[in-house]
Amino acid sequence: MKILVINAGSSSLKYQLYDMTDETVLASGRVERIGMDSSILVHEPHHAEEISEVSEILEHTTAIRKVLDKLTDAQVGVVKSIDEIEAVGHRVVHGGETFKSSVLVDSDVKAEIRRLFDLAPLHNPACMMGIKAAESNMPNVPQAVVFDTAFHQTMPAKAYMYAIPKVLYKKHKIRRYGFHGTSHDYVSKRTADLLERPLEQLKIVTCHIGNGGSLTAIEGGKSVDTTMGMTPLEGLMMGTRSGDLDPAIVPFTMNKEDLTVNEVNSMLNKHSGLLAISGMSSDMREITEGYLAGEPNATLAFEMYEYRIRKYIGAYVAAMNGADAIVFTAGVGENSAELRQMICEKLTYLGVEIDLEVNKVRSKQPRRISTPNSKIEVLVIPTNEELMIARDTYRLAK
Ligand code: AMP
């Protein structure tokens, strides 16, 4: 069975076509600048060079049609006809409390995702555009939705409730949901495979550190706590997001700076984090260069970023009364040997010991970076959210 995985944003769309007989990627690519001048489609078939094409793509339906044209193209295509694609899987950011696992799309599911727009106003409408666009291009093909929040629905109330009037939970569903669930789920399962131990017996702290970042405490394969909250703003310091702060700062700043709700939201989501502290970039590669060169602002940004991750690792080891493994994944977690070293060198109180040379090796393969003496295994596991979406879609569509 061939499955198309779609990750739609408001002006972009990423795709991968899987052959589920052996879980290989036949082609992948992305459309950027949808609805703007000079939209770009980048298509990478497994058997040929990447190609890119600039054209005017005004909305998602056209974007998916162009993707399907490429997938069936005589030169750069990987299937003879669209009919070979038997199911489509969509990444949806917010599934609220309704969706505890992936589901096939029907009118009730779409209505519920729409109802959840309030909780993820930037993300869920874009996901919905992707679903509708796929439906109109492939009307008879089953569509599945896989939620970033679903994996965290196992959290106990003590972890997901905020200590504010309960009426706000009842009326508006204000609680911790957590995100990156597909990634945390994937790397925890890979950890059990690599350690050759049953997932049910493991306590794992998974660190998904990319442009956005979250840590999750996973006990017996179930999320028991996670750093992101009702929205992806809470927790770690991120590329452009503040992460945790004293909530009183919000009304105080709005008052002092005469900011509107939208302005303060934008400040915390788009103008904070690494970007604000370094004053130069939200990209960890540039921050690391600045830090290694001794540039003071980049150094402060790097140190704050690392410190918060390390504090949460300690918190989650405490939450689970121990840990068998700490796992690094996503753009920064997989690639930044400097950050991993700095974190692990200050976890010696937990008996963590990493091999500094192994830590430095660049690889796309999952690997152990802890020494045999380490009391907690430390692993680097490249995440693969698309494969998880393809697997869930396959299971549901079969
Ligand atoms: P993601 O959101 O998972 O795609 O991760 C994107 C982030 O990974 C960007 O902020 C990059 O700066 C970061 N990244 C990629 N390569 C490296 C690297 N070699 N060192 C540090 N950060 C990196």
Short mmCIF file of C-alpha atoms and ligand atoms in Angstrom, two decimals, residues 208-212 282-285 288 330-332 335-336 362, ligand 1:
data_model
loop_
_atom_site.label_atom_id
_atom_site.label_comp_id
_atom_site.label_asym_id
_atom_site.label_seq_id
_atom_site.Cartn_x
_atom_site.Cartn_y
_atom_site.Cartn_z
CA HIS A 208 12.83 16.82 21.20
CA ILE A 209 14.95 19.91 20.61
CA GLY A 210 14.44 21.63 17.30
CA ASN A 211 13.29 25.08 16.37
CA GLY A 212 10.46 24.32 18.79
CA SER A 282 16.99 31.91 16.20
CA ASP A 283 19.19 29.30 14.53
CA MET A 284 21.16 27.19 16.99
CA ARG A 285 24.02 26.79 14.49
CA THR A 288 26.76 27.93 18.73
CA ALA A 330 15.18 16.76 16.34
CA GLY A 331 17.38 19.35 14.59
CA VAL A 332 19.37 20.57 17.59
CA ASN A 335 23.16 17.60 15.62
CA SER A 336 24.54 19.69 18.45
CA ARG A 362 28.07 12.91 13.01
P1 AMP B 1 13.88 21.15 13.54
O1 AMP B 1 12.86 22.12 14.05
O2 AMP B 1 13.85 19.83 14.23
O3 AMP B 1 13.90 21.04 12.05
O4 AMP B 1 15.31 21.78 13.94
C1 AMP B 1 15.74 22.97 13.39
C2 AMP B 1 16.89 23.51 14.22
O5 AMP B 1 17.97 22.58 14.22
C3 AMP B 1 17.43 24.82 13.70
O6 AMP B 1 17.25 25.84 14.67
C4 AMP B 1 18.89 24.55 13.49
O7 AMP B 1 19.64 25.58 14.00
C5 AMP B 1 19.15 23.33 14.33
N1 AMP B 1 20.34 22.63 13.84
C6 AMP B 1 20.51 21.95 12.69
N2 AMP B 1 21.79 21.52 12.59
C7 AMP B 1 22.45 21.92 13.70
C8 AMP B 1 23.78 21.80 14.21
N3 AMP B 1 24.73 21.16 13.53
N4 AMP B 1 24.07 22.36 15.39
C9 AMP B 1 23.15 23.02 16.10
N5 AMP B 1 21.88 23.17 15.68
C10 AMP B 1 21.52 22.64 14.51
#
